[in-house]
XYZ file of N, CA, C and O in Angstrom:
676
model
N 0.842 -1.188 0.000
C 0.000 0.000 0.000
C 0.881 1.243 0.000
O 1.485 1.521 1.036
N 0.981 1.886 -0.903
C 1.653 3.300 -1.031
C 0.609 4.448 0.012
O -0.570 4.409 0.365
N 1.740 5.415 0.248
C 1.350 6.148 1.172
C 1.150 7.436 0.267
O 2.108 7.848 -0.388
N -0.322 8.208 0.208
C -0.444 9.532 -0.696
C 0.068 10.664 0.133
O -0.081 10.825 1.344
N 0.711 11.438 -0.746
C 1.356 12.397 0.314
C 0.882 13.253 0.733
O 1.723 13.938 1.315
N -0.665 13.907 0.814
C -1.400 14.170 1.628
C -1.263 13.257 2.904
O -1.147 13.807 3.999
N -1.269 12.136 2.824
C -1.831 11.347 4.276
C -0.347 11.453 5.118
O -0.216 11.261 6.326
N 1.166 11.955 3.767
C 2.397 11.316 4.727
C 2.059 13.578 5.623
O 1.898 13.829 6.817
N 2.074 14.233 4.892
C 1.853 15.472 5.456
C 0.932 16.037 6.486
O 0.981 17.140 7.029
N 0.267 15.272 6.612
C -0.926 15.400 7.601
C -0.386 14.014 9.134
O -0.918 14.044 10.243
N 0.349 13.329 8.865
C 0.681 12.223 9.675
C 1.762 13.028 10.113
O 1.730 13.442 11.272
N 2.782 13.337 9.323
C 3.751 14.547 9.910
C 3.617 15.758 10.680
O 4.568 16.273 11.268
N 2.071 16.363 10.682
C 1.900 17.300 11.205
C 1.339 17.383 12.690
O 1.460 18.271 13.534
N 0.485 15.782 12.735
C -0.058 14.990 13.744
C 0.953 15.023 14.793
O 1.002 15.499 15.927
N 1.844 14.277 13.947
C 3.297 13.651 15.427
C 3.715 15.024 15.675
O 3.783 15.207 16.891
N 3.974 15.900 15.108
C 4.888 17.235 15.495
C 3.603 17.639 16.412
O 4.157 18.063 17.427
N 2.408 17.730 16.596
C 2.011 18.440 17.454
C 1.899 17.576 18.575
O 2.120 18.009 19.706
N 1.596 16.462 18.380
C 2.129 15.546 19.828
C 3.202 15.778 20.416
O 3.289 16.146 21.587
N 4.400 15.524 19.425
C 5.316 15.792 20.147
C 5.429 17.583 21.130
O 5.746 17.923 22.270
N 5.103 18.077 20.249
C 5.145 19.739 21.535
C 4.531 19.914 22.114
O 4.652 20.734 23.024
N 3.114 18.927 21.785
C 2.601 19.443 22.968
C 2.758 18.758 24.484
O 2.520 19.266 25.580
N 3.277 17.341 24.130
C 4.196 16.466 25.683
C 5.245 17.755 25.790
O 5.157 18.396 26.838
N 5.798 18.006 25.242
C 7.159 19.033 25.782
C 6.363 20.045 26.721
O 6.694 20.224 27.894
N 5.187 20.755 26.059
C 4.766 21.946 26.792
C 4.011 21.312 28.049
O 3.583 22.071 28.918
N 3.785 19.451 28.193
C 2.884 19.532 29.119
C 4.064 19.498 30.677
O 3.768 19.627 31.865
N 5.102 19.325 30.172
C 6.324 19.209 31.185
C 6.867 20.909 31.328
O 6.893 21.494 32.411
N 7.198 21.409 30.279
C 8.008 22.588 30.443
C 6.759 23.499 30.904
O 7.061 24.310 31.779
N 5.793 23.514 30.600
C 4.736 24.621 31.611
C 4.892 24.668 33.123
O 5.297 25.655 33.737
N 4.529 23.493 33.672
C 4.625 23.411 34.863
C 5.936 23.411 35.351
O 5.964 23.990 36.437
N 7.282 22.911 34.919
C 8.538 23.138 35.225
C 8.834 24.843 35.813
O 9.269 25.280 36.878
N 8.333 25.536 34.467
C 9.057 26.938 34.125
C 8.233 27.762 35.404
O 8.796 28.639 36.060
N 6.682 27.294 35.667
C 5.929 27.856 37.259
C 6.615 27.799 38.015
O 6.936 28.651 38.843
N 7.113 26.348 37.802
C 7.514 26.428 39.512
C 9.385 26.431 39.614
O 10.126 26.519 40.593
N 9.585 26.337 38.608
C 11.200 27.476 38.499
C 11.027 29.059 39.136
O 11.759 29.470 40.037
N 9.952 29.865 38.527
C 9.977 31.100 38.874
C 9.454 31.178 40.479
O 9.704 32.065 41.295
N 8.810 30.204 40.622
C 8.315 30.161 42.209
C 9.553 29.804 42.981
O 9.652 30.415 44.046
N 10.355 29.107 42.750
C 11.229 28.291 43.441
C 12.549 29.112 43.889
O 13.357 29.502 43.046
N 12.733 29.376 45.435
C 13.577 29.944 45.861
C 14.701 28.962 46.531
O 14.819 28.438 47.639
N 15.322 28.964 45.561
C 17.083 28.208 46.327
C 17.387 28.575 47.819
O 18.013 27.598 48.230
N 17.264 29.513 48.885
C 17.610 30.205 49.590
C 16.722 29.290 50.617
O 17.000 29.180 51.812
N 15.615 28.649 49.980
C 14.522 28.757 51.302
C 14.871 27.820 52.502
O 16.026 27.393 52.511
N 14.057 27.446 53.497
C 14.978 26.133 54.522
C 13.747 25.486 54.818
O 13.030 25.577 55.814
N 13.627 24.811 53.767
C 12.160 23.975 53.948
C 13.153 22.743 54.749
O 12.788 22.044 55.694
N 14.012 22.727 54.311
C 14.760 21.218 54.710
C 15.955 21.613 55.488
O 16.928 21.922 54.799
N 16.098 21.672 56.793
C 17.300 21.796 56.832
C 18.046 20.923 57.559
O 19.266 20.999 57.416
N 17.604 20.109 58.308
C 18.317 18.623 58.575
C 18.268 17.671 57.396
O 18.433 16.451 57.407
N 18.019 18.435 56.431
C 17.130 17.245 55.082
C 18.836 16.502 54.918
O 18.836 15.370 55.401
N 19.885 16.820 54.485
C 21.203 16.050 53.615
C 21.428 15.259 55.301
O 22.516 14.691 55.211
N 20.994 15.074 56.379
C 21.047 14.265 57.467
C 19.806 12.924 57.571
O 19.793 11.946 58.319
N 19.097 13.233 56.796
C 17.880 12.227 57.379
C 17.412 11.320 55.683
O 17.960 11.341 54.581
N 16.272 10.665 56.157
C 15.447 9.833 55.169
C 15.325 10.440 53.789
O 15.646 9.903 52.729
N 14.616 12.102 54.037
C 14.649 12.489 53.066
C 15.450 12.753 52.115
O 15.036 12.796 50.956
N 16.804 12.989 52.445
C 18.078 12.867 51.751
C 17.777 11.506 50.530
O 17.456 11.645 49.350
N 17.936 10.621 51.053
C 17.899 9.349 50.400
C 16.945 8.935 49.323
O 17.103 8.298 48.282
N 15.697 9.602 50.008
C 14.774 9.688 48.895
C 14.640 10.201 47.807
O 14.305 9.715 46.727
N 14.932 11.302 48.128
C 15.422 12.547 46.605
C 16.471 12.157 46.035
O 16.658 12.576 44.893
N 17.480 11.236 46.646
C 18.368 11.148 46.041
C 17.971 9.767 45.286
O 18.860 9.302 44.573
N 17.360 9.411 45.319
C 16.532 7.783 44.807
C 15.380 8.538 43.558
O 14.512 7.910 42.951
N 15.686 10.047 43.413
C 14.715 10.588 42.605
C 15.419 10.731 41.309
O 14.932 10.494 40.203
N 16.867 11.230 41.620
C 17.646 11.142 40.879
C 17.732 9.785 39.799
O 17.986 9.993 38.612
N 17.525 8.529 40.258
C 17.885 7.512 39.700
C 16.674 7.357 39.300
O 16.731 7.153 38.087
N 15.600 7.342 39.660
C 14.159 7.394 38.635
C 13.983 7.770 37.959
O 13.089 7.271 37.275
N 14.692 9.084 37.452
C 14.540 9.956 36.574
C 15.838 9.439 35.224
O 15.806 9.638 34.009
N 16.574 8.939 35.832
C 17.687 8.604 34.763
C 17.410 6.912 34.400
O 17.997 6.310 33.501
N 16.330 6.290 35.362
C 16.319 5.210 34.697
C 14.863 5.159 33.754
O 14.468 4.127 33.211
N 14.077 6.633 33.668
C 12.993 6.952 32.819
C 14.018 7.191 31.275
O 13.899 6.802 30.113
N 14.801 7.847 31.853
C 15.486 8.580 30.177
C 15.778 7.679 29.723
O 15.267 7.590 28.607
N 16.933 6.095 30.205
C 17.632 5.044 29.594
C 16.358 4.391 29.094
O 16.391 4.052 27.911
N 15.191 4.138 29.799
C 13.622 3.745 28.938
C 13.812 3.999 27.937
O 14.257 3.299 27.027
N 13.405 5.374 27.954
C 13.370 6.153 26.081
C 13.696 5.651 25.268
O 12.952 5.352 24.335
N 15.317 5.285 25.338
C 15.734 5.021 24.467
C 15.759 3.658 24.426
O 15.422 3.227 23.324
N 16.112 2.603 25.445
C 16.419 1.285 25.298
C 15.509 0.656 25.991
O 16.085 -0.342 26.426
N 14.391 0.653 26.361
C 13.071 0.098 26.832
C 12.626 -0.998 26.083
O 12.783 -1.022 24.862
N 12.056 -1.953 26.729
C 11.434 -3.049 25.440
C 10.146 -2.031 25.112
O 10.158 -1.874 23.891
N 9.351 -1.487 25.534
C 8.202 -1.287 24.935
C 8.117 -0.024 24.054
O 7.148 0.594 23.613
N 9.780 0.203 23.916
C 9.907 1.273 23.078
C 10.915 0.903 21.730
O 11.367 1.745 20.953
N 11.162 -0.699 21.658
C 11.515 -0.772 20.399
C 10.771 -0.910 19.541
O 9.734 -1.524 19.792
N 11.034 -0.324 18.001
C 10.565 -0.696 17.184
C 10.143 -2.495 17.173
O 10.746 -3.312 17.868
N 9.015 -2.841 16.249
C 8.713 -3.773 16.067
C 8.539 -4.213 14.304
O 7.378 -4.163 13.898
N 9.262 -4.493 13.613
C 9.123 -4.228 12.552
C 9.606 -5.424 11.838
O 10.443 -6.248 12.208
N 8.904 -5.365 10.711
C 8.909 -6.789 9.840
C 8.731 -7.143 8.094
O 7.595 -6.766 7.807
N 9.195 -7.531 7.247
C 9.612 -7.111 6.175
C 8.370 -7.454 5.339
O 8.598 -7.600 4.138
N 7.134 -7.607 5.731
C 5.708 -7.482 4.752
C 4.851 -5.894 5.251
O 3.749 -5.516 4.852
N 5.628 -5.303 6.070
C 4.963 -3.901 6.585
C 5.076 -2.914 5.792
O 6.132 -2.622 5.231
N 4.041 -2.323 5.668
C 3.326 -1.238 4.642
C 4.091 -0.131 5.207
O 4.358 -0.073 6.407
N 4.461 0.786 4.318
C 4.713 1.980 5.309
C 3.458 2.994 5.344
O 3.571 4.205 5.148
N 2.368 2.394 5.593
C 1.149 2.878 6.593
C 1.424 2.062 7.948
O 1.489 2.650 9.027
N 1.565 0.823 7.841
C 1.940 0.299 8.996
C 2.988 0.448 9.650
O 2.872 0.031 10.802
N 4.198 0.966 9.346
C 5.488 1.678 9.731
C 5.506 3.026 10.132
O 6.494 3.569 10.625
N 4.113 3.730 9.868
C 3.883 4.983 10.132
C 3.220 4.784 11.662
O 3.747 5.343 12.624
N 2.007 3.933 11.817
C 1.509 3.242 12.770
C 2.494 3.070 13.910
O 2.183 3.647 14.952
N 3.727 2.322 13.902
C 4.159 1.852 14.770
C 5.318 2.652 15.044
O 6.061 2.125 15.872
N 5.853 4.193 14.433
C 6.592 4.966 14.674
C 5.859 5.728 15.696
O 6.500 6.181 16.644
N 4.445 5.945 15.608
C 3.668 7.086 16.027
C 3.433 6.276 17.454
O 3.220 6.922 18.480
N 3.475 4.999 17.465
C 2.654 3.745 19.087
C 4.098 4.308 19.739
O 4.088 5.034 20.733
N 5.084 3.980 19.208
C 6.839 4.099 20.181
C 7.119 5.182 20.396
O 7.531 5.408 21.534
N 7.017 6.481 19.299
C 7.163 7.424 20.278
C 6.313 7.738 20.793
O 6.669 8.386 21.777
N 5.109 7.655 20.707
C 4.240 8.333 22.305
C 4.944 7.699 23.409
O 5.666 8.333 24.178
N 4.756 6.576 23.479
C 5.274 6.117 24.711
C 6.441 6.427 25.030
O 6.455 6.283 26.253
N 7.982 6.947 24.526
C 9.031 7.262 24.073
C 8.610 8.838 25.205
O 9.112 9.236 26.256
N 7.722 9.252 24.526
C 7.184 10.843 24.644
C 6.688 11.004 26.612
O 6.985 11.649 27.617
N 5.847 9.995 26.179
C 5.284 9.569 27.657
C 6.552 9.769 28.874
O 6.837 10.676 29.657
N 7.093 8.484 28.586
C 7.991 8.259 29.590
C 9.164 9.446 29.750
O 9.732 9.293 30.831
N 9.605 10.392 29.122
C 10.228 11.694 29.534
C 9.868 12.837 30.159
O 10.554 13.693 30.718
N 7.727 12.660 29.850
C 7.127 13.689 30.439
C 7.674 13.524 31.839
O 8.430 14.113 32.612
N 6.886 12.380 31.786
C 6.710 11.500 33.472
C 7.979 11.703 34.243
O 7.742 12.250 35.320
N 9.159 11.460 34.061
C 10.521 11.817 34.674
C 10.701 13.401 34.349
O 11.038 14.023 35.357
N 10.579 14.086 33.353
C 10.435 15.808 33.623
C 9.633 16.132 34.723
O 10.040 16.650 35.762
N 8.047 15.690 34.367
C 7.490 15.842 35.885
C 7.361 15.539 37.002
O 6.554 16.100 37.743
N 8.443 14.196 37.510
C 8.704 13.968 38.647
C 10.208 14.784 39.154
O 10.572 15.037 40.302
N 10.733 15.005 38.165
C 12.241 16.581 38.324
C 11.832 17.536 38.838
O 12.309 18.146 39.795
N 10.632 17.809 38.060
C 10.082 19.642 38.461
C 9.449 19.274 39.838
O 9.606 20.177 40.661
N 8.885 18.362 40.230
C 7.789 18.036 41.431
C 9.383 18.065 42.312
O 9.552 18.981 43.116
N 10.264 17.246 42.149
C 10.962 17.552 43.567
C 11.561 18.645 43.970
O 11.870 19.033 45.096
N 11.811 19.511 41.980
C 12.999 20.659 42.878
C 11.744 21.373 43.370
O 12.144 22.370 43.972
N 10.554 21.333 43.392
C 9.364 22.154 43.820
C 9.186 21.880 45.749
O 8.970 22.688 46.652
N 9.377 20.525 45.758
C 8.824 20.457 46.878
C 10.729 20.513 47.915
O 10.815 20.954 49.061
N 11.752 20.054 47.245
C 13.226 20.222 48.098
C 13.819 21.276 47.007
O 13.920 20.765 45.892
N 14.139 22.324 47.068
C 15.373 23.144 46.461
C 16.475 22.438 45.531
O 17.418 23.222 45.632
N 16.805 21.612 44.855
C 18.290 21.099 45.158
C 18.353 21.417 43.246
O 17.562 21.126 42.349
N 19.637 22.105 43.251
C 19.497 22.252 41.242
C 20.230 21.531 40.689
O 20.634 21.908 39.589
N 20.880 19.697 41.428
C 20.153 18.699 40.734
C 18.990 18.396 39.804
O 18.918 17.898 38.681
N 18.193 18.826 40.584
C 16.522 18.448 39.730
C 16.693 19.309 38.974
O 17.086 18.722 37.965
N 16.658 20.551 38.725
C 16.726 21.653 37.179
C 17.779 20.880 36.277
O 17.577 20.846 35.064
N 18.655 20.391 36.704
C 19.760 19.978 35.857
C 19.488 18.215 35.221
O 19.910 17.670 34.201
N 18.630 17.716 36.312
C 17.831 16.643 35.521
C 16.922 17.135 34.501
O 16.952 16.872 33.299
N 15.891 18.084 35.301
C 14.524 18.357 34.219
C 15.352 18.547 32.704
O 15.001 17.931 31.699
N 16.378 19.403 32.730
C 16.966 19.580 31.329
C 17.756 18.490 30.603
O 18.011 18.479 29.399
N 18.113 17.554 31.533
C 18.703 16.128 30.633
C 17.917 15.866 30.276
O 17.858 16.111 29.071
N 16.766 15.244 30.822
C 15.394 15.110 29.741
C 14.930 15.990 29.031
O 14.232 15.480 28.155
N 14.973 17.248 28.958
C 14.391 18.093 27.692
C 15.551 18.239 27.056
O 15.271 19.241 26.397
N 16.729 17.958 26.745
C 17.859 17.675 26.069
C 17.068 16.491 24.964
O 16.730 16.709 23.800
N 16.939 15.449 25.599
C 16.313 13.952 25.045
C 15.507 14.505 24.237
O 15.946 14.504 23.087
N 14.446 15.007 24.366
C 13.357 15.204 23.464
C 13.928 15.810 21.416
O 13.407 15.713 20.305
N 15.273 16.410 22.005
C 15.652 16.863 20.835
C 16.648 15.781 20.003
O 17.155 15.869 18.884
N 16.694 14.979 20.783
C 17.452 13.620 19.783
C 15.966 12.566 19.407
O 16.042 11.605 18.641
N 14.562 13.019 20.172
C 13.317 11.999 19.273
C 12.842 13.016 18.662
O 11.628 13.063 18.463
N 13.535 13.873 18.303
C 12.301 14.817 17.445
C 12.087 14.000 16.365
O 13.021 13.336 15.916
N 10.668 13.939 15.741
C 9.962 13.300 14.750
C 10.432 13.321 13.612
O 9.847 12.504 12.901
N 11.409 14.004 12.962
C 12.075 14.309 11.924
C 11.405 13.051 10.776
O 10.982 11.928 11.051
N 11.521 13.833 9.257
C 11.854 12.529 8.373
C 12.447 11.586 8.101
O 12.140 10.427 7.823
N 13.684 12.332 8.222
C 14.799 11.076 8.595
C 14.743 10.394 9.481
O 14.904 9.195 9.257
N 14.522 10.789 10.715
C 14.409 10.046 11.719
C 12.986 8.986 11.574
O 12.584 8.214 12.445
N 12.484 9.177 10.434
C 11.399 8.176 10.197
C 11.807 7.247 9.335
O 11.265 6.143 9.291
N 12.909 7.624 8.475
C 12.966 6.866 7.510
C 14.298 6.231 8.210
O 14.588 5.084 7.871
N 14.954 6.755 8.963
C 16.301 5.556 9.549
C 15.803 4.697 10.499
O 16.209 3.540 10.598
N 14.785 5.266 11.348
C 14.009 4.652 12.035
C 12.941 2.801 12.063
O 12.774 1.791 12.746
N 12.496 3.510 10.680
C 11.543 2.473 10.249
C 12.581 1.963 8.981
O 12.050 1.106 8.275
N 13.562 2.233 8.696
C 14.455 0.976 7.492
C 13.517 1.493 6.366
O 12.821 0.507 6.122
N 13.187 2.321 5.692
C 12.490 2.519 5.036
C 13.122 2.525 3.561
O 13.929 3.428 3.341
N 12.867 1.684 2.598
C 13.877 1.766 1.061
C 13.432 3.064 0.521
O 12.419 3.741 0.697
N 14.855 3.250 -0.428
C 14.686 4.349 -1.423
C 13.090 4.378 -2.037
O 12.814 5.480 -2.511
N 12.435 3.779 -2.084
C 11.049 3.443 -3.217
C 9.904 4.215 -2.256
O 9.068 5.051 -2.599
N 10.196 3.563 -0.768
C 9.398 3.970 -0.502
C 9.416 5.372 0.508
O 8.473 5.955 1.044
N 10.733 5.627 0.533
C 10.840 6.615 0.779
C 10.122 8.217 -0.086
O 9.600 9.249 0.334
N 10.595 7.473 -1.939
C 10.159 7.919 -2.283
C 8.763 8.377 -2.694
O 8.384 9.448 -3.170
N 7.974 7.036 -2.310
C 6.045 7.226 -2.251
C 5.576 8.034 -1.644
O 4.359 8.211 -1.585
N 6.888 9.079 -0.734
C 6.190 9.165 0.260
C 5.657 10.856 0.041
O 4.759 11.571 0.486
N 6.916 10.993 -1.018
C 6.894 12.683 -1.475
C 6.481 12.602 -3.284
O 6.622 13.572 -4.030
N 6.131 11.682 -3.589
C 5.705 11.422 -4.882
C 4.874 12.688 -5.772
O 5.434 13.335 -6.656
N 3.414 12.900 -5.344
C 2.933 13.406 -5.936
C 3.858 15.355 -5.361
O 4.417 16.302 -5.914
N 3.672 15.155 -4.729
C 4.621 16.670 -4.166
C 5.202 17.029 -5.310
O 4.661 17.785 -6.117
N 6.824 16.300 -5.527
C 7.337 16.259 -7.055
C 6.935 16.533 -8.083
O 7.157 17.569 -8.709
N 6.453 15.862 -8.311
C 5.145 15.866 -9.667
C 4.516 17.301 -9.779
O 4.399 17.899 -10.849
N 4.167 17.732 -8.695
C 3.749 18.813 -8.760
C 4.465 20.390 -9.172
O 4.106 21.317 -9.899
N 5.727 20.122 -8.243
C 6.551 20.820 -7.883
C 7.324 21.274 -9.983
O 7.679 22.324 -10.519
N 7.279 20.506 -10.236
C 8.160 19.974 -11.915
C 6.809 20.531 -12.918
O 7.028 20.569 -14.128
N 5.824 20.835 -12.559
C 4.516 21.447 -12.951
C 4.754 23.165 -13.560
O 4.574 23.862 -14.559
N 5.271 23.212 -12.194
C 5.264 24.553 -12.298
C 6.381 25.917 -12.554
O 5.951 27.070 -12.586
């Protein structure tokens, strides 16, 4: 099944707004409670002595074992197989990164939730390793077509009539 390039331009425009809009659902609430957030304050101050220490610091590793997900997760590899349509390769780019997408919100918003509730700019410096990440899944073409193994042919189905058009005029 060839892909009309209406459907590949409109599928492209789909994922790009997914994708920003997971970014904005993390960086909104981050950037609040950045401007709220006073380094100075002493919400904690036996905190680097007690439980809570340990915990936040166990936040740290949640958050870095969300990012290693992203990328090397089973439920974030591709699944792909050599009778797949690239409608069906479009399908299963769009299932991995949400979840891809998902799992960075979720560790952005457990970053911003701690430097919110303990001070420590650890967490700012996590929240931004993960919004670092987001710019190595950006949805790109290429990144669809290295992604999904996609051949010259059908790479090319994908901008077909575009061409055609383009040589029109």
């Amino acid at each position: 099944m060839e892909v009309k390039p209406a459907e590949w331009k409109n599928y492209h425009h789909q994922i790009y707004q997914i994708y920003h809009g997971i970014i904005a659902v993390t960086l909104i609430p981050f950037a609040l409670l950045f401007l709220e957030w006073d380094s100075g304050a002493t919400k904690g101050e036996g905190l680097l002595e007690g439980f809570l220490f340990i915990l936040f610091a166990q936040i740290i590793w949640v958050v870095a074992f969300m990012s290693w997900y992203a990328w090397k997760g089973s439920k974030v590899q591709y699944k792909l197989e050599e009778e797949m349509t690239v409608a069906q390769k479009m399908q299963e780019f769009k299932k991995r990164n949400l979840i891809k997408y998902g799992v960075l919100a979720l560790g952005g918003l457990i970053a911003a939730g701690a430097m919110w509730i303990q001070p420590f700019f650890i967490f700012v410096i996590a929240y931004f390793a993960v919004l670092v990440q987001y710019s190595f899944l950006r949805p790109s073409e290429d990144k669809f077509v290295r992604d999904m193994r996609l051949t010259k042919e059908e790479r090319m189905s994908l901008h077909d009539e575009t061409q055609k058009k383009r040589h029109l005029f």
